[in-house]
XYZ file of C-alpha atoms in Angstrom:
441
model
C 0.176 0.174 -0.052
C 1.414 3.384 -0.919
C 0.543 5.325 2.369
C -0.168 8.905 0.611
C -1.857 10.232 2.680
C 1.029 9.976 5.481
C 3.054 11.069 2.415
C 0.879 14.206 2.094
C 1.185 15.373 6.023
C 5.023 14.927 6.344
C 5.780 17.086 3.346
C 3.625 19.688 5.075
C 4.587 18.916 8.469
C 8.220 20.223 6.378
C 6.350 23.078 4.854
C 4.858 24.251 8.367
C 7.721 23.666 10.031
C 9.802 25.889 7.354
C 7.281 28.410 7.859
C 8.145 28.354 11.423
C 10.969 30.052 11.253
C 10.129 32.108 8.158
C 6.682 33.204 8.217
C 6.473 35.711 5.404
C 7.997 33.109 2.892
C 5.776 33.637 -0.119
C 6.330 30.242 -1.721
C 5.464 28.226 1.434
C 2.962 29.664 2.123
C 1.203 28.845 -0.911
C 2.286 25.459 -1.113
C 1.023 25.039 2.313
C -2.649 26.528 0.909
C -2.346 23.961 -2.061
C -1.823 20.819 0.943
C -4.362 22.178 2.890
C -6.667 22.728 0.089
C -6.035 18.936 -1.012
C -6.476 17.090 2.430
C -9.644 19.168 2.610
C -8.888 21.610 5.320
C -10.989 24.244 3.883
C -11.089 26.932 6.535
C -7.760 26.255 7.203
C -6.517 26.945 4.128
C -7.982 30.033 4.201
C -6.844 31.090 7.273
C -3.230 30.614 6.894
C -2.880 32.810 3.693
C -5.456 35.609 4.514
C -2.250 37.942 4.664
C -1.292 37.074 0.631
C -3.234 37.135 -2.085
C -4.991 33.485 -2.826
C -3.843 32.139 -6.168
C -6.614 31.754 -8.646
C -6.034 28.628 -10.350
C -6.118 26.443 -7.337
C -9.646 24.743 -7.407
C -11.055 23.841 -4.252
C -12.471 20.799 -5.437
C -9.796 19.292 -5.787
C -8.874 15.762 -3.383
C -7.392 12.794 -3.246
C -8.286 9.303 -1.898
C -6.618 7.342 0.414
C -6.956 3.622 1.871
C -5.015 4.005 4.855
C -4.976 2.722 8.447
C -3.261 3.962 11.535
C -3.259 6.659 14.547
C -2.423 9.475 11.825
C -5.517 9.073 9.918
C -7.369 9.041 12.929
C -6.285 12.275 14.065
C -6.122 13.689 10.321
C -10.280 12.891 10.312
C -10.566 14.544 13.747
C -8.767 17.128 12.200
C -11.166 17.510 9.497
C -14.197 17.338 11.381
C -13.063 20.545 13.744
C -11.814 22.049 10.072
C -15.597 21.207 8.816
C -17.118 22.769 12.660
C -15.230 26.170 11.750
C -16.769 26.923 8.235
C -19.897 26.886 10.193
C -20.967 30.706 11.135
C -22.231 29.415 14.471
C -19.212 27.756 15.271
C -17.754 27.311 18.783
C -15.125 28.939 19.753
C -13.446 25.751 21.263
C -13.594 24.731 17.750
C -10.213 26.562 17.768
C -8.627 24.849 20.665
C -10.013 21.476 19.194
C -8.602 22.143 16.137
C -4.936 23.344 17.778
C -4.822 20.026 19.573
C -5.039 17.838 16.605
C -2.648 19.848 15.034
C 0.183 19.439 17.004
C -0.848 15.961 17.131
C 0.273 16.139 13.903
C 3.422 18.438 14.333
C 2.005 21.100 12.309
C 2.832 23.484 15.360
C 2.596 26.969 13.267
C -0.877 26.399 11.969
C -1.605 25.078 15.799
C -0.224 28.551 17.568
C -2.430 30.467 14.706
C -5.484 28.481 16.212
C -4.478 29.072 19.887
C -3.887 33.034 18.892
C -7.321 33.370 17.295
C -8.937 31.509 19.675
C -7.396 33.854 22.253
C -8.118 37.066 20.522
C -11.875 35.857 20.144
C -12.310 35.361 23.658
C -10.576 38.052 25.335
C -12.559 40.558 22.936
C -15.932 38.773 23.205
C -16.022 36.727 26.141
C -14.288 38.727 28.854
C -15.835 36.297 31.384
C -14.806 32.991 29.871
C -11.930 32.356 32.151
C -11.703 28.787 31.946
C -11.695 28.645 28.221
C -9.226 31.771 28.087
C -6.893 29.418 30.403
C -7.397 26.380 28.378
C -6.401 27.890 25.265
C -3.131 29.998 26.789
C -2.194 26.421 28.482
C -2.614 24.849 24.841
C -0.423 27.337 23.415
C 2.400 26.751 26.473
C 2.662 23.035 25.568
C 3.601 24.203 21.874
C 5.478 26.964 22.983
C 7.652 24.965 25.514
C 7.998 22.019 23.277
C 9.842 24.356 20.731
C 11.932 25.884 22.875
C 10.579 28.995 23.299
C 10.600 29.142 27.550
C 10.386 32.622 27.701
C 6.947 33.032 26.250
C 6.063 29.427 27.207
C 6.966 29.451 31.375
C 4.256 32.565 31.476
C 1.737 30.959 29.419
C 2.407 27.819 31.175
C 1.252 29.316 34.608
C -2.202 29.124 33.281
C -2.800 25.773 34.459
C -3.121 26.685 37.758
C -6.066 28.162 37.078
C -8.390 25.216 35.826
C -6.240 22.444 37.779
C -8.100 22.094 41.464
C -4.784 20.569 43.178
C -3.520 24.027 43.389
C -6.730 25.826 45.338
C -5.675 23.426 48.360
C -3.164 26.693 49.757
C -5.033 29.072 47.833
C -5.442 31.262 50.630
C -1.627 31.427 51.473
C 1.105 33.894 50.111
C 1.920 32.350 47.088
C 5.934 33.208 46.428
C 7.455 35.396 44.305
C 10.798 33.503 43.030
C 12.968 35.444 45.341
C 15.108 33.651 47.805
C 14.334 34.394 51.352
C 16.861 32.689 53.452
C 15.206 31.061 56.591
C 11.807 31.891 55.305
C 9.534 28.078 55.024
C 8.622 27.334 51.451
C 5.616 24.598 51.046
C 6.409 23.163 47.388
C 3.217 21.487 46.149
C 3.146 18.361 44.061
C 1.351 18.537 40.794
C 0.181 15.976 38.267
C 1.812 12.952 37.779
C 4.284 10.966 39.706
C 6.906 11.430 36.558
C 6.458 14.868 36.906
C 7.075 14.938 40.912
C 10.423 12.719 40.158
C 11.283 15.442 37.819
C 10.652 18.339 39.578
C 11.839 17.372 43.071
C 15.021 18.112 42.077
C 14.327 22.158 43.148
C 13.091 21.519 46.487
C 17.023 20.335 46.922
C 18.458 23.553 45.195
C 15.989 25.677 46.933
C 17.064 24.386 50.244
C 20.402 24.739 49.519
C 20.115 28.039 48.433
C 19.387 28.857 52.258
C 15.767 28.639 52.490
C 13.992 25.916 54.423
C 11.994 23.712 52.392
C 8.547 21.831 52.994
C 7.297 19.087 50.249
C 3.649 18.124 49.656
C 3.654 14.886 48.081
C 1.438 12.528 46.181
C 0.111 9.087 48.764
C 2.319 6.898 46.534
C 5.882 8.351 46.496
C 5.451 10.167 50.261
C 7.334 7.366 51.692
C 10.340 6.830 49.032
C 10.380 10.886 48.621
C 10.479 11.501 52.525
C 13.507 8.894 52.837
C 14.996 10.943 49.910
C 14.696 13.958 51.050
C 15.483 13.291 54.395
C 19.389 12.983 53.290
C 19.019 16.944 52.580
C 16.900 17.943 55.454
C 13.374 18.669 53.831
C 10.855 17.843 55.778
C 7.869 16.339 53.807
C 4.133 16.004 54.968
C 2.118 13.512 54.275
C -1.352 14.911 52.906
C -2.497 18.626 52.602
C -4.269 18.730 56.034
C -1.433 17.694 57.815
C -1.126 21.020 59.981
C 2.607 22.668 59.239
C 3.373 26.469 59.439
C 5.104 28.078 56.514
C 5.843 31.627 55.045
C 4.980 30.542 51.313
C 3.950 28.125 49.031
C 4.493 27.330 45.407
C 3.195 24.596 43.082
C 6.513 22.898 42.213
C 6.187 22.771 38.563
C 6.243 26.777 38.664
C 9.681 27.267 39.409
C 11.450 27.539 36.419
C 9.038 30.561 35.633
C 9.315 31.923 39.264
C 13.426 31.748 39.014
C 13.965 32.201 35.441
C 16.605 30.782 33.238
C 16.313 27.508 35.564
C 15.568 25.325 32.067
C 18.797 27.237 30.494
C 20.840 25.836 33.656
C 18.751 22.643 34.882
C 20.428 21.168 38.333
C 20.893 18.074 39.275
C 20.972 16.419 35.890
C 23.070 13.730 36.835
C 21.542 11.944 40.196
C 19.561 13.233 43.117
C 17.626 10.548 43.923
C 18.659 7.308 45.936
C 17.074 3.186 46.187
C 17.254 2.597 49.869
C 18.792 -0.796 51.203
C 15.637 -2.749 50.890
C 16.197 -5.265 48.399
C 14.046 -6.691 45.936
C 15.507 -10.047 45.222
C 16.117 -10.295 41.509
C 17.667 -12.594 38.995
C 20.499 -10.521 37.813
C 23.351 -12.570 35.613
C 26.561 -10.487 36.011
C 28.069 -12.009 32.653
C 25.048 -10.720 31.278
C 23.640 -7.461 30.168
C 21.127 -6.437 32.776
C 18.385 -4.814 31.235
C 14.783 -3.127 33.229
C 12.102 -2.573 30.559
C 8.510 -0.984 30.857
C 6.407 -1.163 28.177
C 3.355 -0.407 29.422
C 0.862 1.907 31.866
C -2.217 2.356 32.931
C -1.942 6.101 34.190
C -3.117 8.481 31.660
C -5.862 8.874 28.914
C -3.596 8.404 26.026
C -2.210 5.335 27.165
C -2.876 3.382 23.766
C -0.598 6.069 22.233
C 2.244 6.036 24.687
C 2.380 2.004 25.223
C 3.876 -0.168 23.030
C 2.759 -3.666 24.045
C 5.174 -6.805 24.492
C 4.755 -8.370 21.359
C 6.580 -5.135 19.250
C 9.255 -4.991 22.449
C 10.126 -8.601 22.690
C 12.152 -8.355 19.418
C 14.668 -7.037 21.609
C 14.891 -10.132 24.064
C 16.475 -12.494 21.064
C 19.891 -10.260 21.208
C 22.064 -12.349 22.817
C 24.191 -12.183 26.203
C 20.991 -10.027 27.583
C 18.685 -10.461 30.427
C 15.658 -8.671 30.883
C 13.657 -7.832 33.820
C 10.515 -6.085 33.579
C 10.063 -3.498 35.947
C 6.043 -2.406 35.504
C 4.166 -2.694 39.143
C 0.855 -3.174 37.170
C 1.537 -6.236 34.186
C -1.854 -7.596 32.401
C -2.817 -11.093 32.317
C -2.284 -11.526 28.740
C 1.401 -10.163 28.991
C 2.169 -12.449 31.451
C 0.950 -15.316 29.437
C 2.627 -13.908 26.211
C 5.922 -13.517 28.622
C 6.618 -17.005 29.402
C 7.783 -17.932 25.848
C 11.012 -16.021 26.861
C 13.402 -17.736 29.620
C 15.871 -14.282 29.478
C 12.455 -12.356 30.420
C 11.839 -11.831 34.364
C 8.863 -10.394 35.652
C 8.499 -8.765 39.100
C 5.042 -7.439 39.532
C 4.289 -9.593 42.295
C 7.129 -8.850 44.493
C 7.008 -4.675 43.625
C 5.018 -3.070 46.000
C 6.176 0.542 46.023
C 9.294 2.524 44.527
C 11.374 1.475 47.163
C 11.243 -2.105 45.626
C 11.718 -0.297 42.127
C 14.565 1.701 43.061
C 16.337 -1.266 44.598
C 16.018 -3.299 41.439
C 16.842 -0.026 38.990
C 19.785 -0.010 41.164
C 21.156 -3.490 39.975
C 20.495 -2.787 36.175
C 22.994 -1.862 33.780
C 20.529 -0.016 31.608
C 16.599 1.090 31.631
C 14.779 0.969 28.190
C 10.974 2.246 28.935
C 8.028 4.526 27.844
C 7.387 8.116 28.952
C 5.904 6.823 32.232
C 7.178 7.666 35.879
C 9.805 4.755 35.940
C 11.616 7.277 33.524
C 12.010 10.113 35.745
C 12.946 7.588 38.683
C 15.857 5.676 36.901
C 17.218 9.004 35.175
C 16.959 10.461 38.768
C 19.096 7.726 40.241
C 21.347 8.396 37.508
C 20.592 5.023 35.771
C 21.326 4.915 32.012
C 18.060 5.236 30.257
C 16.370 4.996 27.116
C 12.928 6.376 26.773
C 10.759 5.825 23.861
C 8.626 8.558 22.908
C 5.433 8.462 20.605
C 5.400 10.837 17.744
C 3.611 13.465 19.938
C 5.684 13.548 22.820
C 5.409 15.442 26.269
C 6.978 19.148 25.547
C 9.568 18.358 28.516
C 11.503 16.694 25.745
C 11.462 18.948 23.035
C 11.425 18.697 19.470
C 13.990 16.466 17.544
C 16.449 16.094 20.246
C 18.054 12.369 21.260
C 19.353 14.448 24.409
C 17.674 15.302 27.461
C 17.824 18.577 29.026
C 16.851 17.386 32.241
C 19.079 14.213 32.265
C 22.579 13.632 31.576
C 22.053 9.861 31.047
C 19.125 9.931 28.919
C 18.473 8.601 24.855
C 15.471 9.447 23.600
C 14.318 7.289 20.682
C 11.243 8.627 18.885
C 8.022 7.717 16.628
C 7.805 9.063 13.298
C 4.821 10.620 12.097
C 3.185 7.663 11.550
C 2.868 6.406 14.900
C 4.517 3.460 14.200
C 7.008 1.773 16.952
C 7.991 -0.153 14.515
C 11.002 2.110 13.810
C 11.870 2.906 17.431
C 11.886 -0.820 18.158
C 14.598 -1.008 15.213
C 16.887 1.784 16.192
C 16.809 0.540 19.817
C 17.914 -3.085 19.106
C 20.543 -1.584 16.570
C 21.932 0.070 19.567
C 21.338 -2.700 22.126
C 23.246 -5.174 19.775
C 26.494 -3.100 19.721
C 25.945 -2.131 23.755
C 25.130 -6.279 24.376
C 29.036 -6.774 22.700
C 30.858 -4.621 24.528
């Protein structure tokens, strides 16, 4: 099958990416307009060319047919639906947000930014009380800007998340920290979002403590004991729940620190190692004469796990590499995966032994390498200083930026990325090639 749609989308991504840096280029604007017309994205096409003269030779009836399946096809069809909705004179302004999300899913960031800005302008001028909708647009725009590495504009907009996520309201009656180091003052850092985010940003508690502030951290229940064990090394107190009484001068959502302290995404602290395993140990089946590799292929903690997860059937091609032993460090493994795992004698499961992050960290500590999808295990392994290979979907989280194989957050991380087809085959081949070399060294 010739993937006509995929090829057209891939070319459109190239053109759109060029226009991010050269927005006035007439020839690329025309090419993008032609592509959008052919893709039946009429409203988007008209909008994209509003600042120049529309060429008369292009027929808006030009179409193509395709018979393809895959995630990118579903995203494209969803994009067409939102584009069609915006042709209606009575459209909902949130359709601009929905279309922007799909454009970003397909790597069309210049077009997505345009939709977010249009939505912000419409709401600001016509719906001054629609603060939740406005913050939704600002948050979406921030994730794209951060992914593009535009921290100066992205970080201020990223603060909009605080107005739509209830967890930030727990300390709304207290004084919000302004980013100025006040030695001796007590700062309470509030966890937010997922476990991986907490492991990633907890480094800032250590930094602020070393800069002279007294720091208290409010953690997820599931990470509390493990982080209390680790932060105790830095003389940082951990409170077990938001209702636990503790005196403090200021509070701050932990993911706001880079914005408040400026430049911290240019010079990120503790990129080598800042979390440690405990003396407790999971009984592992390591073979000292083999390359011992931790592996995590699925997670159930997010709505978009079907995009993030790989599945044992695809990742299993790694298990055939000589001189390797694989240790699954997932706490949750489906019964189907457990049954499939029985066919490989160099794959060991620990789901019945892992009950907390003490167990996970002690297992990670013994490994030579961790290969994982983008989940809390990736951040835990990297924060422990372990060599970590992270397998990313095409639409990766903004923290991993674009087109990079390294990470600005961790020195020991290598990133392996899907292409626009959202297919894991290319990623697995790339990992296998590098692992072949590593297993022989």
